[in-house]
mmCIF file of C-alpha atoms in Angstrom:
data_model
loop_
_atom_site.group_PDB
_atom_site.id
_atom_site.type_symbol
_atom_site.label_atom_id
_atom_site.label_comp_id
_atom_site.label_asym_id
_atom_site.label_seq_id
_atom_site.Cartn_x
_atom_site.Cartn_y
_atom_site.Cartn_z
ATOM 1 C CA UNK K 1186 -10.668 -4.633 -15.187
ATOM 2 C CA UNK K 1187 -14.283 -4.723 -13.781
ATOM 3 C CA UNK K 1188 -16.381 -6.969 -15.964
ATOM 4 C CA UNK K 1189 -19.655 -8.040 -15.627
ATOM 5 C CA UNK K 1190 -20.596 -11.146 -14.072
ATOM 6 C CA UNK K 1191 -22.263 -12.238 -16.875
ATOM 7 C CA UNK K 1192 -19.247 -11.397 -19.052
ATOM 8 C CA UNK K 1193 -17.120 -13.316 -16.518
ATOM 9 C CA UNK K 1194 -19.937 -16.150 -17.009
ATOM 10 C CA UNK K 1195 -19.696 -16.147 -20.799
ATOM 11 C CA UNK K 1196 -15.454 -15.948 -20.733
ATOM 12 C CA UNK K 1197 -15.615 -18.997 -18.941
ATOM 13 C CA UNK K 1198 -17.733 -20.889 -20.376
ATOM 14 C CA UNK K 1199 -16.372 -20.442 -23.873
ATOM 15 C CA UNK K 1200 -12.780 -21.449 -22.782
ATOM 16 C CA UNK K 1201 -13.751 -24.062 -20.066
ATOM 17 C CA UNK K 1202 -13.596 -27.813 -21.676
ATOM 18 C CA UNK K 1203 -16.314 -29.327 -19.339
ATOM 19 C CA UNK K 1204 -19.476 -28.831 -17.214
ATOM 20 C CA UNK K 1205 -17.699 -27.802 -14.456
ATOM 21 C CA UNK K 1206 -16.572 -24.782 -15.705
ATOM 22 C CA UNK K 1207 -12.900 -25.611 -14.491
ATOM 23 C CA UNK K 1208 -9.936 -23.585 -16.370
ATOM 24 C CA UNK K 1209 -6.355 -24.712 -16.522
ATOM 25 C CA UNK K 1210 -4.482 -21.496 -15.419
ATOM 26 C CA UNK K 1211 -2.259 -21.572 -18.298
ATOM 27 C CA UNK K 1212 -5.624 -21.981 -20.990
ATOM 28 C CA UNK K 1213 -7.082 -18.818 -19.101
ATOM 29 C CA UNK K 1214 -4.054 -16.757 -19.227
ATOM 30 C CA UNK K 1215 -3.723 -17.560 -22.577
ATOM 31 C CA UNK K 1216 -7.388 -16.218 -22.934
ATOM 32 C CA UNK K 1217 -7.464 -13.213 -20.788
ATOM 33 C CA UNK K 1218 -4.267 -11.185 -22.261
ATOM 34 C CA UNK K 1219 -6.137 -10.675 -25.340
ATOM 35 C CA UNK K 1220 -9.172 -9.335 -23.390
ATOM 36 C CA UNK K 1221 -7.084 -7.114 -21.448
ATOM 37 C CA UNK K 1222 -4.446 -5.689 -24.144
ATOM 38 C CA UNK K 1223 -7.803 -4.968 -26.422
ATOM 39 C CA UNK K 1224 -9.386 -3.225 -23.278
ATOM 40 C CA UNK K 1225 -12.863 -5.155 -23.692
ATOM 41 C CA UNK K 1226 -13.862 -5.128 -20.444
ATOM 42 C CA UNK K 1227 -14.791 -1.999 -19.110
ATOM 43 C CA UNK K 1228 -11.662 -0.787 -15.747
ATOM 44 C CA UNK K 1229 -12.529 0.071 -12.380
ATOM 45 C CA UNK K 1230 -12.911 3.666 -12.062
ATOM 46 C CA UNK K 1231 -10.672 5.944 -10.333
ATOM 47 C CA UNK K 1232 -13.060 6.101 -7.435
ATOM 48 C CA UNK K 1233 -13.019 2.843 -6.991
ATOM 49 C CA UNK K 1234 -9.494 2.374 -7.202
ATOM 50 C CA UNK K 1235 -8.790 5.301 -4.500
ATOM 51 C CA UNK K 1236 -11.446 4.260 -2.099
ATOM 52 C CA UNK K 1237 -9.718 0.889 -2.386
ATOM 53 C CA UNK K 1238 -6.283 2.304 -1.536
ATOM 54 C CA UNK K 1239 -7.884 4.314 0.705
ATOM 55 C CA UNK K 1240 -8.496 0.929 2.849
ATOM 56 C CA UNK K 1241 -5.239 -0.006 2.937
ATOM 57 C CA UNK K 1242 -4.030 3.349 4.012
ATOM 58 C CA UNK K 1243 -4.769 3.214 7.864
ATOM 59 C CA UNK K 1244 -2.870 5.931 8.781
ATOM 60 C CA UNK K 1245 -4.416 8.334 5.993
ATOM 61 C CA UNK K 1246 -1.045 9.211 4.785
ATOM 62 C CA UNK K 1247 -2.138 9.631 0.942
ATOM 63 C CA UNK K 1248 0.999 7.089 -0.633
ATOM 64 C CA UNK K 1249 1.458 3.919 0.607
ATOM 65 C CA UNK K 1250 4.862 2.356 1.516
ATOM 66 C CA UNK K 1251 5.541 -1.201 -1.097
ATOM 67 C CA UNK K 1252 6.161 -3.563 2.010
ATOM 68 C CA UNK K 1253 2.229 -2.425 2.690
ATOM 69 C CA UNK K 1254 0.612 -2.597 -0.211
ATOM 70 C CA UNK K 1255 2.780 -6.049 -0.761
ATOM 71 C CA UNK K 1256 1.708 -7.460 2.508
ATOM 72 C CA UNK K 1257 -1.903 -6.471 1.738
ATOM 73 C CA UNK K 1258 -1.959 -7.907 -1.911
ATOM 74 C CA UNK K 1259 -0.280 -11.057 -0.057
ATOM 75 C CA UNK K 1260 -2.620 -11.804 2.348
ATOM 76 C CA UNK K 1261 -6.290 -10.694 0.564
ATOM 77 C CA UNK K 1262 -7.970 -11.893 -2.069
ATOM 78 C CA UNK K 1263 -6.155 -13.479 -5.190
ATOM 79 C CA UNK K 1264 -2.136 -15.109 -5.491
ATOM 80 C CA UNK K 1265 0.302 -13.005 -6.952
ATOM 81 C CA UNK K 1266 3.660 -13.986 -8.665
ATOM 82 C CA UNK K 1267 6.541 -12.508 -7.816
ATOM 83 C CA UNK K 1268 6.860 -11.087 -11.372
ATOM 84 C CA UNK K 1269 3.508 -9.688 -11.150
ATOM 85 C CA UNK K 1270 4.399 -7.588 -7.678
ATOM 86 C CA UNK K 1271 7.418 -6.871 -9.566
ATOM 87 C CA UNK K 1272 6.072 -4.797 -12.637
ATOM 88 C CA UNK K 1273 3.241 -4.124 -10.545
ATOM 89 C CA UNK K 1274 5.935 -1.971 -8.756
ATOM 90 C CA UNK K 1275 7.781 -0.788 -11.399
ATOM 91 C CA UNK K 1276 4.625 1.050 -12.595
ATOM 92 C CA UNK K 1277 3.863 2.473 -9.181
ATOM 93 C CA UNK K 1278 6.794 3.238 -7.140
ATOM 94 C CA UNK K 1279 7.431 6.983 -7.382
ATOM 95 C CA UNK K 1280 11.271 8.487 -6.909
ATOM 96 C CA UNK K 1281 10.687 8.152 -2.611
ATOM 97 C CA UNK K 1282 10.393 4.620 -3.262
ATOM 98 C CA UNK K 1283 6.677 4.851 -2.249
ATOM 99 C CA UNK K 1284 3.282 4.761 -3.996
ATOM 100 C CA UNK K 1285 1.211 7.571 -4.675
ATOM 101 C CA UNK K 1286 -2.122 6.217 -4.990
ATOM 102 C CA UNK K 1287 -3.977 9.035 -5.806
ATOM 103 C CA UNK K 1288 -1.544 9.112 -9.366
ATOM 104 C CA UNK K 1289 -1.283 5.375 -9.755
ATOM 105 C CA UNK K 1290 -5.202 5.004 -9.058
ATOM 106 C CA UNK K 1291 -5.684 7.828 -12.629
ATOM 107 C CA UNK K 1292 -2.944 5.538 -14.475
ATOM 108 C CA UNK K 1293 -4.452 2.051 -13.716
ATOM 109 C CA UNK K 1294 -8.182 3.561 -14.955
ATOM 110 C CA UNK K 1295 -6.662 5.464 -17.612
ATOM 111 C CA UNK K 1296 -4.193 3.738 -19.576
#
């Protein structure tokens, strides 16, 4: 997902329950998977999504082994749950047992 800031403002402020516009995880994930299953935010476009890869891929190899991209994901920006890395995976991982970003990049903006 990409979302505007001001959708991001709006989201929150019509699920947070006072001024400071604090969420209980479980009241925003409760939230959000409706937003996201009914694809009402607009996705990050493929570009995006392979110049981001691109990052991570030092060594310009065009997939990405899991123990990097895990590592990465672990220490950068937001906490993910095990479960999360797990299906994460599940939906990347091609039969080498790596990821093939340039493919995975067209399924997350696609589907």
């Amino acid at each position: 997902m990409n979302p505007r800031e001001t959708q991001v403002s709006l989201f929150v402020a019509s699920i947070s329950e006072d001024e400071d516009k604090e969420v209980q995880f479980d009241r925003f994930e409760q939230a959000i998977l409706p937003v996201m299953e009914n694809n009402e935010w607009p996705r990050a476009s493929e570009e995006i999504l392979l110049e981001a890869f691109r990052m991570i891929d030092t060594e310009h190899k065009g997939y990405l082994e899991v123990k990097e991209l895990e590592d990465f994901l672990k220490t950068n920006g937001e906490f993910f749950r095990a479960s999360e890395l797990e299906d994460m995976f599940k939906a990347a991982v091609d039969s080498k047992g790596t990821i093939d970003y340039v493919k995975y990049a067209h399924v997350l903006a696609t589907q």
